[in-house]
Amino acid sequence: MTGIASLIRPGTPSALGLTPGVTEHIDAYTATGGYRDTVGAAELLDRIAEAGLRGRGGACYPTAAKLRSVRDAGRPPVVVANGEEGEPGSVKDRWLLRARPHLVLDGLVRAAEITGAERGYVYLSDDTAAERVHRALAERAPRLPVEIVSTPHTYVAGEETAVVRRIDGGPALPTAKPPRPYERGVGGAPTLVTNVETLARIALLAARPDHGHRTARTTLMTLAGGDADPLLAEVPYGRTLRSLARDQGTPEPAGALLGGLFGGLIGPGSLDLALDPDALAAAGTALGCGAIRFLGPGECPLALARDALSHLAAESSRQCGVCVAGTGAISEAVAALTTGTATPDIAGRLERWAASLPGRGACGLLDAAAGTAGSLLRSFPHLVRSHLDAPCPACATSAGSGGRLTVAVPGVAGRTVPHQRPAASSPLKGTP
């Protein structure tokens, strides 16, 4: 079972809300400042820029710059709340749509006002989330037409050009760039494709503009690993990865897989890095979608890399030959290491692929595979060498356990309740 915890300072606007185990009713949402006209569109854009809000979908791109590019594209744009969560280790987006659909819709409306958009979409693959968003739309019709578009769940379905292609009636597969959606997207119109947590934080900032910096420097994280249950946590930037491992229940991790499958592997010496997009990027890893899988005692990093690469190879959309060949080759090579059947030149081949393959596919899947291989060589070179000598007992024990990458969405009851503070038995843990 996936737990929920608030690790932020009291008074910080929270994406978790007051009753995270129950779908938030419109009355509860408006009672805490939701949908309130506290700030105009132009001022809100300035506040977003001043706060330094970045996207929470994986790229960490400055939100204000993305909003401006769509606003200034020259035609009435379209706005899309992207709730398709392709990373198996992330649950925050589906949880937000199930538990706090009004927060997401509020952010979507405000993004439309900033950009001048005339219509909006909520894009998702989760049936429960779709039902809760439908209910929220019935409780309060937004100031612009909003349509829900469902897609089959795949790793690449949330990539921004795949989102546009699906909304336009095609398959949820990436397309070549340029043009990017902000230039030409849904129906040919400039399109803002924004992660649902980014929109939620826009709404929080609109309700409490005096806390913009704290809102922008707080994020939802999916933490998993070891023998402990996964945890959906709201975390301030600056916390160390080691402290997050303790919060999740893996107190002495041997390393971690960061950013879902995009940030690669880090060793135990990197666990004192601060949770901050710039600090992590400078260290050669990435915050990505905000998912971390810690390595528990006795787990082998190569087994975790094998599972991640196997998933990526299986999820290739098979549109780019270089991606099909590249992800398959990397996956097979690391799998051979875990079974003691790799050839002596394996490290050299992995190093070449890690250096030459990024940027050659239509989406980030090939980059994630190449990055995983490169991070394995950087963080655990001694283990790569030792796996050439003999089969690894830890890898053999975990063979076929790729499902351990997947995290379940925390339970959210479908009933609605009036505005109230959580009782002592609430699943929302207190701030330490």
GROMACS .gro file of C-alpha atoms in nm:
model
  432
    1MET     CA    1   0.000   0.000   0.000
    2THR     CA    2   0.132   0.345  -0.089
    3GLY     CA    3   0.126   0.594   0.197
    4ILE     CA    4   0.098   0.972   0.193
    5ALA     CA    5   0.309   1.215   0.394
    6SER     CA    6   0.353   1.590   0.420
    7LEU     CA    7   0.715   1.687   0.484
    8ILE     CA    8   0.670   2.061   0.430
    9ARG     CA    9   0.672   2.351   0.673
   10PRO     CA   10   0.337   2.444   0.831
   11GLY     CA   11   0.173   2.726   0.639
   12THR     CA   12   0.317   2.628   0.301
   13PRO     CA   13   0.040   2.590   0.040
   14SER     CA   14  -0.005   2.218  -0.006
   15ALA     CA   15  -0.088   2.013  -0.313
   16LEU     CA   16  -0.191   1.729  -0.080
   17GLY     CA   17  -0.478   1.932   0.066
   18LEU     CA   18  -0.660   1.858   0.390
   19THR     CA   19  -0.819   1.521   0.310
   20PRO     CA   20  -0.587   1.335   0.071
   21GLY     CA   21  -0.774   1.008   0.111
   22VAL     CA   22  -1.100   1.152  -0.024
   23THR     CA   23  -1.187   1.324  -0.350
   24GLU     CA   24  -1.214   1.693  -0.269
   25HIS     CA   25  -1.561   1.846  -0.298
   26ILE     CA   26  -1.610   2.184  -0.465
   27ASP     CA   27  -1.719   2.338  -0.133
   28ALA     CA   28  -1.399   2.224   0.036
   29TYR     CA   29  -1.189   2.357  -0.249
   30THR     CA   30  -1.345   2.702  -0.264
   31ALA     CA   31  -1.331   2.732   0.116
   32THR     CA   32  -0.950   2.724   0.096
   33GLY     CA   33  -0.929   2.993  -0.175
   34GLY     CA   34  -0.982   2.785  -0.487
   35TYR     CA   35  -1.112   2.956  -0.803
   36ARG     CA   36  -1.085   3.292  -0.626
   37ASP     CA   37  -0.999   3.599  -0.836
   38THR     CA   38  -0.713   3.708  -0.615
   39VAL     CA   39  -0.479   3.804  -0.898
   40GLY     CA   40  -0.515   3.889  -1.266
   41ALA     CA   41  -0.360   3.688  -1.549
   42ALA     CA   42  -0.073   3.928  -1.620
   43GLU     CA   43   0.018   3.962  -1.254
   44LEU     CA   44  -0.007   3.587  -1.201
   45LEU     CA   45   0.237   3.530  -1.486
   46ASP     CA   46   0.479   3.774  -1.323
   47ARG     CA   47   0.437   3.593  -0.990
   48ILE     CA   48   0.508   3.257  -1.157
   49ALA     CA   49   0.826   3.400  -1.307
   50GLU     CA   50   0.936   3.561  -0.981
   51ALA     CA   51   0.874   3.241  -0.787
   52GLY     CA   52   1.082   3.042  -1.036
   53LEU     CA   53   0.818   2.773  -1.088
   54ARG     CA   54   0.936   2.490  -1.312
   55GLY     CA   55   0.744   2.214  -1.485
   56ARG     CA   56   0.689   1.895  -1.291
   57GLY     CA   57   0.656   1.663  -1.590
   58GLY     CA   58   1.025   1.579  -1.612
   59ALA     CA   59   1.215   1.848  -1.803
   60CYS     CA   60   1.193   2.111  -1.523
   61TYR     CA   61   1.151   2.385  -1.786
   62PRO     CA   62   1.061   2.733  -1.649
   63THR     CA   63   0.682   2.753  -1.647
   64ALA     CA   64   0.662   3.127  -1.714
   65ALA     CA   65   0.874   3.094  -2.028
   66LYS     CA   66   0.652   2.814  -2.157
   67LEU     CA   67   0.337   3.017  -2.090
   68ARG     CA   68   0.481   3.320  -2.269
   69SER     CA   69   0.585   3.120  -2.573
   70VAL     CA   70   0.229   2.993  -2.619
   71ARG     CA   71   0.075   3.334  -2.546
   72ASP     CA   72   0.298   3.502  -2.803
   73ALA     CA   73   0.257   3.243  -3.079
   74GLY     CA   74   0.007   3.459  -3.269
   75ARG     CA   75  -0.312   3.248  -3.272
   76PRO     CA   76  -0.568   3.160  -3.004
   77PRO     CA   77  -0.401   2.865  -2.831
   78VAL     CA   78  -0.513   2.543  -2.665
   79VAL     CA   79  -0.420   2.431  -2.312
   80VAL     CA   80  -0.377   2.068  -2.208
   81ALA     CA   81  -0.349   1.922  -1.857
   82ASN     CA   82  -0.121   1.624  -1.914
   83GLY     CA   83  -0.205   1.354  -1.661
   84GLU     CA   84  -0.065   1.058  -1.852
   85GLU     CA   85   0.199   0.918  -1.617
   86GLY     CA   86   0.423   0.689  -1.819
   87GLU     CA   87   0.690   0.631  -1.555
   88PRO     CA   88   0.604   0.309  -1.366
   89GLY     CA   89   0.745   0.444  -1.039
   90SER     CA   90   0.539   0.766  -1.032
   91VAL     CA   91   0.186   0.809  -0.893
   92LYS     CA   92   0.152   1.184  -0.821
   93ASP     CA   93  -0.036   1.282  -1.136
   94ARG     CA   94  -0.300   1.010  -1.114
   95TRP     CA   95  -0.340   1.083  -0.743
   96LEU     CA   96  -0.392   1.457  -0.810
   97LEU     CA   97  -0.660   1.387  -1.069
   98ARG     CA   98  -0.835   1.140  -0.838
   99ALA     CA   99  -0.809   1.340  -0.516
  100ARG     CA  100  -0.786   1.708  -0.617
  101PRO     CA  101  -0.937   1.749  -0.965
  102HIS     CA  102  -1.055   2.102  -0.885
  103LEU     CA  103  -0.699   2.210  -0.806
  104VAL     CA  104  -0.586   2.088  -1.149
  105LEU     CA  105  -0.884   2.243  -1.330
  106ASP     CA  106  -0.829   2.572  -1.150
  107GLY     CA  107  -0.469   2.576  -1.272
  108LEU     CA  108  -0.581   2.485  -1.623
  109VAL     CA  109  -0.826   2.777  -1.632
  110ARG     CA  110  -0.561   3.018  -1.508
  111ALA     CA  111  -0.314   2.894  -1.769
  112ALA     CA  112  -0.584   2.955  -2.032
  113GLU     CA  113  -0.635   3.310  -1.907
  114ILE     CA  114  -0.261   3.380  -1.918
  115THR     CA  115  -0.218   3.244  -2.270
  116GLY     CA  116  -0.553   3.355  -2.414
  117ALA     CA  117  -0.661   2.997  -2.483
  118GLU     CA  118  -1.021   2.934  -2.584
  119ARG     CA  119  -1.044   2.562  -2.504
  120GLY     CA  120  -0.879   2.307  -2.283
  121TYR     CA  121  -0.825   1.935  -2.248
  122VAL     CA  122  -0.752   1.695  -1.964
  123TYR     CA  123  -0.545   1.409  -2.104
  124LEU     CA  124  -0.520   1.084  -1.909
  125SER     CA  125  -0.529   0.706  -1.918
  126ASP     CA  126  -0.668   0.635  -1.571
  127ASP     CA  127  -1.041   0.550  -1.564
  128THR     CA  128  -1.081   0.644  -1.197
  129ALA     CA  129  -0.916   0.981  -1.258
  130ALA     CA  130  -1.144   1.041  -1.557
  131GLU     CA  131  -1.452   0.976  -1.345
  132ARG     CA  132  -1.336   1.220  -1.075
  133VAL     CA  133  -1.258   1.491  -1.330
  134HIS     CA  134  -1.601   1.443  -1.491
  135ARG     CA  135  -1.758   1.486  -1.148
  136ALA     CA  136  -1.556   1.800  -1.080
  137LEU     CA  137  -1.662   1.950  -1.412
  138ALA     CA  138  -2.025   1.879  -1.322
  139GLU     CA  139  -1.980   2.046  -0.982
  140ARG     CA  140  -1.842   2.362  -1.137
  141ALA     CA  141  -1.827   2.433  -1.509
  142PRO     CA  142  -1.501   2.614  -1.592
  143ARG     CA  143  -1.485   2.942  -1.781
  144LEU     CA  144  -1.374   2.767  -2.099
  145PRO     CA  145  -1.480   2.443  -2.268
  146VAL     CA  146  -1.283   2.149  -2.126
  147GLU     CA  147  -1.281   1.803  -2.280
  148ILE     CA  148  -1.141   1.483  -2.130
  149VAL     CA  149  -0.934   1.274  -2.371
  150SER     CA  150  -0.834   0.920  -2.272
  151THR     CA  151  -0.537   0.730  -2.410
  152PRO     CA  152  -0.399   0.379  -2.373
  153HIS     CA  153  -0.131   0.378  -2.103
  154THR     CA  154   0.223   0.356  -2.241
  155TYR     CA  155   0.561   0.501  -2.149
  156VAL     CA  156   0.561   0.740  -2.447
  157ALA     CA  157   0.193   0.843  -2.441
  158GLY     CA  158   0.262   1.145  -2.220
  159GLU     CA  159   0.533   1.291  -2.447
  160GLU     CA  160   0.401   1.628  -2.563
  161THR     CA  161   0.383   1.553  -2.936
  162ALA     CA  162   0.218   1.217  -2.861
  163VAL     CA  163  -0.040   1.408  -2.653
  164VAL     CA  164  -0.118   1.638  -2.946
  165ARG     CA  165  -0.137   1.348  -3.189
  166ARG     CA  166  -0.381   1.158  -2.968
  167ILE     CA  167  -0.608   1.459  -2.906
  168ASP     CA  168  -0.618   1.513  -3.282
  169GLY     CA  169  -0.751   1.159  -3.323
  170GLY     CA  170  -0.431   0.970  -3.398
  171PRO     CA  171  -0.222   0.724  -3.197
  172ALA     CA  172  -0.042   0.843  -2.884
  173LEU     CA  173   0.300   0.826  -3.048
  174PRO     CA  174   0.571   1.095  -3.062
  175THR     CA  175   0.636   1.291  -3.381
  176ALA     CA  176   0.949   1.454  -3.516
  177LYS     CA  177   1.033   1.804  -3.391
  178PRO     CA  178   1.009   2.086  -3.497
  179PRO     CA  179   0.740   2.201  -3.487
  180ARG     CA  180   0.686   2.176  -3.115
  181PRO     CA  181   0.334   2.199  -2.970
  182TYR     CA  182   0.380   2.562  -2.863
  183GLU     CA  183   0.434   2.641  -3.232
  184ARG     CA  184   0.180   2.406  -3.388
  185GLY     CA  185  -0.021   2.167  -3.175
  186VAL     CA  186  -0.383   2.054  -3.138
  187GLY     CA  187  -0.572   2.132  -3.459
  188GLY     CA  188  -0.273   2.334  -3.577
  189ALA     CA  189  -0.310   2.585  -3.291
  190PRO     CA  190  -0.029   2.680  -3.051
  191THR     CA  191  -0.068   2.438  -2.761
  192LEU     CA  192   0.043   2.440  -2.399
  193VAL     CA  193   0.096   2.081  -2.283
  194THR     CA  194   0.157   2.102  -1.910
  195ASN     CA  195   0.189   1.841  -1.639
  196VAL     CA  196  -0.102   1.836  -1.393
  197GLU     CA  197   0.119   1.907  -1.091
  198THR     CA  198   0.252   2.218  -1.264
  199LEU     CA  199  -0.108   2.336  -1.308
  200ALA     CA  200  -0.185   2.249  -0.946
  201ARG     CA  201   0.103   2.470  -0.832
  202ILE     CA  202  -0.018   2.754  -1.054
  203ALA     CA  203  -0.353   2.731  -0.876
  204LEU     CA  204  -0.185   2.723  -0.534
  205LEU     CA  205   0.021   3.027  -0.626
  206ALA     CA  206  -0.292   3.212  -0.744
  207ALA     CA  207  -0.470   3.138  -0.416
  208ARG     CA  208  -0.168   3.236  -0.203
  209PRO     CA  209   0.054   3.467  -0.412
  210ASP     CA  210   0.237   3.572  -0.094
  211HIS     CA  211   0.384   3.220  -0.074
  212GLY     CA  212   0.501   3.195  -0.433
  213HIS     CA  213   0.861   3.099  -0.360
  214ARG     CA  214   0.764   2.826  -0.116
  215THR     CA  215   0.500   2.693  -0.356
  216ALA     CA  216   0.752   2.679  -0.642
  217ARG     CA  217   1.016   2.507  -0.428
  218THR     CA  218   0.789   2.230  -0.302
  219THR     CA  219   0.719   1.919  -0.503
  220LEU     CA  220   0.539   1.586  -0.493
  221MET     CA  221   0.767   1.282  -0.485
  222THR     CA  222   0.700   0.911  -0.525
  223LEU     CA  223   0.948   0.729  -0.302
  224ALA     CA  224   0.993   0.351  -0.307
  225GLY     CA  225   1.248   0.085  -0.230
  226GLY     CA  226   1.372  -0.178   0.010
  227ASP     CA  227   1.116  -0.369   0.212
  228ALA     CA  228   0.909  -0.060   0.305
  229ASP     CA  229   0.588   0.057   0.145
  230PRO     CA  230   0.609   0.328  -0.121
  231LEU     CA  231   0.531   0.683  -0.019
  232LEU     CA  232   0.375   0.981  -0.197
  233ALA     CA  233   0.534   1.275  -0.019
  234GLU     CA  234   0.519   1.651  -0.053
  235VAL     CA  235   0.875   1.769  -0.005
  236PRO     CA  236   1.058   2.104   0.001
  237TYR     CA  237   1.362   2.146  -0.218
  238GLY     CA  238   1.681   2.116  -0.016
  239ARG     CA  239   1.606   1.790   0.162
  240THR     CA  240   1.882   1.536   0.104
  241LEU     CA  241   1.811   1.213  -0.078
  242ARG     CA  242   1.936   1.026   0.227
  243SER     CA  243   1.674   1.192   0.448
  244LEU     CA  244   1.403   1.104   0.197
  245ALA     CA  245   1.514   0.741   0.209
  246ARG     CA  246   1.468   0.746   0.587
  247ASP     CA  247   1.124   0.902   0.547
  248GLN     CA  248   1.027   0.625   0.305
  249GLY     CA  249   1.165   0.347   0.524
  250THR     CA  250   1.493   0.254   0.353
  251PRO     CA  251   1.734   0.406   0.607
  252GLU     CA  252   2.063   0.275   0.461
  253PRO     CA  253   2.018   0.261   0.084
  254ALA     CA  254   2.298   0.134  -0.137
  255GLY     CA  255   2.206   0.388  -0.404
  256ALA     CA  256   1.900   0.492  -0.600
  257LEU     CA  257   1.736   0.517  -0.940
  258LEU     CA  258   1.626   0.878  -0.989
  259GLY     CA  259   1.371   1.061  -1.201
  260GLY     CA  260   1.160   0.755  -1.269
  261LEU     CA  261   1.371   0.586  -1.536
  262PHE     CA  262   1.528   0.907  -1.665
  263GLY     CA  263   1.775   1.023  -1.400
  264GLY     CA  264   1.982   0.708  -1.394
  265LEU     CA  265   2.152   0.534  -1.104
  266ILE     CA  266   2.350   0.701  -0.827
  267GLY     CA  267   2.577   0.537  -0.573
  268PRO     CA  268   2.571   0.569  -0.194
  269GLY     CA  269   2.818   0.858  -0.208
  270SER     CA  270   2.560   1.074  -0.388
  271LEU     CA  271   2.281   1.031  -0.135
  272ASP     CA  272   2.371   1.356   0.040
  273LEU     CA  273   2.277   1.554  -0.271
  274ALA     CA  274   2.002   1.807  -0.215
  275LEU     CA  275   1.664   1.761  -0.379
  276ASP     CA  276   1.696   2.046  -0.627
  277PRO     CA  277   1.679   2.032  -1.010
  278ASP     CA  278   1.999   2.230  -1.061
  279ALA     CA  279   2.201   2.047  -0.796
  280LEU     CA  280   2.097   1.709  -0.931
  281ALA     CA  281   2.168   1.810  -1.292
  282ALA     CA  282   2.512   1.934  -1.194
  283ALA     CA  283   2.579   1.592  -1.039
  284GLY     CA  284   2.485   1.416  -1.363
  285THR     CA  285   2.139   1.298  -1.263
  286ALA     CA  286   1.788   1.445  -1.279
  287LEU     CA  287   1.477   1.502  -1.071
  288GLY     CA  288   1.262   1.405  -1.369
  289CYS     CA  289   0.906   1.317  -1.278
  290GLY     CA  290   0.986   1.316  -0.905
  291ALA     CA  291   1.014   0.938  -0.857
  292ILE     CA  292   1.299   0.774  -0.666
  293ARG     CA  293   1.357   0.401  -0.624
  294PHE     CA  294   1.605   0.340  -0.341
  295LEU     CA  295   1.825   0.030  -0.336
  296GLY     CA  296   1.764  -0.169  -0.022
  297PRO     CA  297   2.027  -0.375   0.161
  298GLY     CA  298   2.125  -0.680  -0.041
  299GLU     CA  299   1.982  -0.547  -0.369
  300CYS     CA  300   2.214  -0.531  -0.668
  301PRO     CA  301   2.216  -0.211  -0.876
  302LEU     CA  302   2.264  -0.415  -1.192
  303ALA     CA  303   1.939  -0.601  -1.129
  304LEU     CA  304   1.755  -0.271  -1.092
  305ALA     CA  305   1.918  -0.141  -1.411
  306ARG     CA  306   1.819  -0.464  -1.588
  307ASP     CA  307   1.455  -0.420  -1.485
  308ALA     CA  308   1.451  -0.054  -1.591
  309LEU     CA  309   1.609  -0.128  -1.929
  310SER     CA  310   1.381  -0.424  -1.992
  311HIS     CA  311   1.081  -0.199  -1.931
  312LEU     CA  312   1.213   0.069  -2.165
  313ALA     CA  313   1.288  -0.181  -2.441
  314ALA     CA  314   0.937  -0.325  -2.413
  315GLU     CA  315   0.778   0.022  -2.416
  316SER     CA  316   0.952   0.149  -2.730
  317SER     CA  317   0.691   0.274  -2.975
  318ARG     CA  318   0.896   0.106  -3.249
  319GLN     CA  319   0.884   0.411  -3.476
  320CYS     CA  320   1.258   0.484  -3.471
  321GLY     CA  321   1.495   0.211  -3.581
  322VAL     CA  322   1.777   0.352  -3.371
  323CYS     CA  323   1.556   0.334  -3.061
  324VAL     CA  324   1.443  -0.023  -3.125
  325ALA     CA  325   1.801  -0.138  -3.186
  326GLY     CA  326   1.961   0.077  -2.919
  327THR     CA  327   1.729   0.005  -2.628
  328GLY     CA  328   1.724  -0.363  -2.718
  329ALA     CA  329   2.103  -0.388  -2.732
  330ILE     CA  330   2.155  -0.204  -2.402
  331SER     CA  331   1.888  -0.414  -2.231
  332GLU     CA  332   2.036  -0.740  -2.355
  333ALA     CA  333   2.388  -0.638  -2.255
  334VAL     CA  334   2.296  -0.552  -1.896
  335ALA     CA  335   2.082  -0.866  -1.870
  336ALA     CA  336   2.387  -1.068  -1.975
  337LEU     CA  337   2.587  -0.903  -1.696
  338THR     CA  338   2.328  -1.012  -1.439
  339THR     CA  339   2.347  -1.375  -1.553
  340GLY     CA  340   2.727  -1.392  -1.578
  341THR     CA  341   2.718  -1.444  -1.955
  342ALA     CA  342   2.852  -1.106  -2.070
  343THR     CA  343   3.162  -1.083  -2.288
  344PRO     CA  344   3.471  -0.891  -2.166
  345ASP     CA  345   3.406  -0.598  -2.403
  346ILE     CA  346   3.067  -0.524  -2.247
  347ALA     CA  347   3.176  -0.211  -2.056
  348GLY     CA  348   3.324  -0.057  -2.369
  349ARG     CA  349   3.009  -0.121  -2.569
  350LEU     CA  350   2.787   0.026  -2.297
  351GLU     CA  351   3.012   0.331  -2.279
  352ARG     CA  352   2.988   0.387  -2.657
  353TRP     CA  353   2.609   0.355  -2.654
  354ALA     CA  354   2.576   0.588  -2.356
  355ALA     CA  355   2.775   0.854  -2.543
  356SER     CA  356   2.635   0.815  -2.895
  357LEU     CA  357   2.264   0.737  -2.863
  358PRO     CA  358   2.111   1.030  -2.666
  359GLY     CA  359   1.912   1.271  -2.884
  360ARG     CA  360   1.869   1.033  -3.175
  361GLY     CA  361   1.509   0.924  -3.108
  362ALA     CA  362   1.181   1.113  -3.146
  363CYS     CA  363   1.126   1.112  -2.769
  364GLY     CA  364   1.323   1.063  -2.449
  365LEU     CA  365   1.294   0.684  -2.422
  366LEU     CA  366   1.626   0.612  -2.594
  367ASP     CA  367   1.790   0.886  -2.385
  368ALA     CA  368   1.664   0.718  -2.069
  369ALA     CA  369   1.810   0.383  -2.174
  370ALA     CA  370   2.146   0.533  -2.271
  371GLY     CA  371   2.152   0.739  -1.951
  372THR     CA  372   2.085   0.433  -1.738
  373ALA     CA  373   2.377   0.251  -1.899
  374GLY     CA  374   2.609   0.547  -1.853
  375SER     CA  375   2.509   0.598  -1.490
  376LEU     CA  376   2.566   0.230  -1.415
  377LEU     CA  377   2.922   0.258  -1.543
  378ARG     CA  378   2.986   0.581  -1.351
  379SER     CA  379   2.829   0.485  -1.020
  380PHE     CA  380   2.907   0.114  -0.994
  381PRO     CA  381   3.212   0.034  -1.214
  382HIS     CA  382   3.345  -0.219  -0.963
  383LEU     CA  383   3.020  -0.414  -0.975
  384VAL     CA  384   3.018  -0.415  -1.354
  385ARG     CA  385   3.368  -0.568  -1.343
  386SER     CA  386   3.278  -0.822  -1.075
  387HIS     CA  387   2.977  -0.941  -1.275
  388LEU     CA  388   3.217  -1.048  -1.551
  389ASP     CA  389   3.380  -1.298  -1.319
  390ALA     CA  390   3.083  -1.495  -1.189
  391PRO     CA  391   2.701  -1.494  -1.178
  392CYS     CA  392   2.558  -1.259  -0.913
  393PRO     CA  393   2.345  -1.431  -0.647
  394ALA     CA  394   2.150  -1.111  -0.576
  395CYS     CA  395   2.065  -1.068  -0.945
  396ALA     CA  396   1.955  -1.430  -0.968
  397THR     CA  397   1.730  -1.389  -0.665
  398SER     CA  398   1.554  -1.090  -0.819
  399ALA     CA  399   1.525  -1.235  -1.169
  400GLY     CA  400   1.185  -1.176  -1.323
  401SER     CA  401   1.084  -0.916  -1.065
  402GLY     CA  402   1.043  -0.621  -1.303
  403GLY     CA  403   0.710  -0.547  -1.141
  404ARG     CA  404   0.893  -0.399  -0.843
  405LEU     CA  405   0.933  -0.079  -1.045
  406THR     CA  406   0.559  -0.022  -1.036
  407VAL     CA  407   0.399   0.175  -0.753
  408ALA     CA  408   0.026   0.168  -0.671
  409VAL     CA  409  -0.169   0.493  -0.651
  410PRO     CA  410  -0.269   0.575  -0.290
  411GLY     CA  411  -0.633   0.498  -0.219
  412VAL     CA  412  -0.875   0.786  -0.274
  413ALA     CA  413  -1.237   0.733  -0.172
  414GLY     CA  414  -1.485   0.850  -0.433
  415ARG     CA  415  -1.731   1.002  -0.187
  416THR     CA  416  -1.721   1.376  -0.128
  417VAL     CA  417  -1.720   1.549   0.207
  418PRO     CA  418  -1.773   1.907   0.326
  419HIS     CA  419  -1.477   2.124   0.414
  420GLN     CA  420  -1.315   2.001   0.733
  421ARG     CA  421  -0.976   1.960   0.893
  422PRO     CA  422  -0.836   1.606   0.895
  423ALA     CA  423  -0.904   1.396   1.202
  424ALA     CA  424  -0.627   1.227   1.395
  425SER     CA  425  -0.675   0.912   1.186
  426SER     CA  426  -0.629   1.098   0.856
  427PRO     CA  427  -0.381   0.938   0.614
  428LEU     CA  428  -0.204   1.274   0.591
  429LYS     CA  429   0.093   1.253   0.825
  430GLY     CA  430   0.200   1.558   1.019
  431THR     CA  431   0.508   1.761   0.944
  432PRO     CA  432   0.808   1.633   1.137
   0.00000   0.00000   0.00000
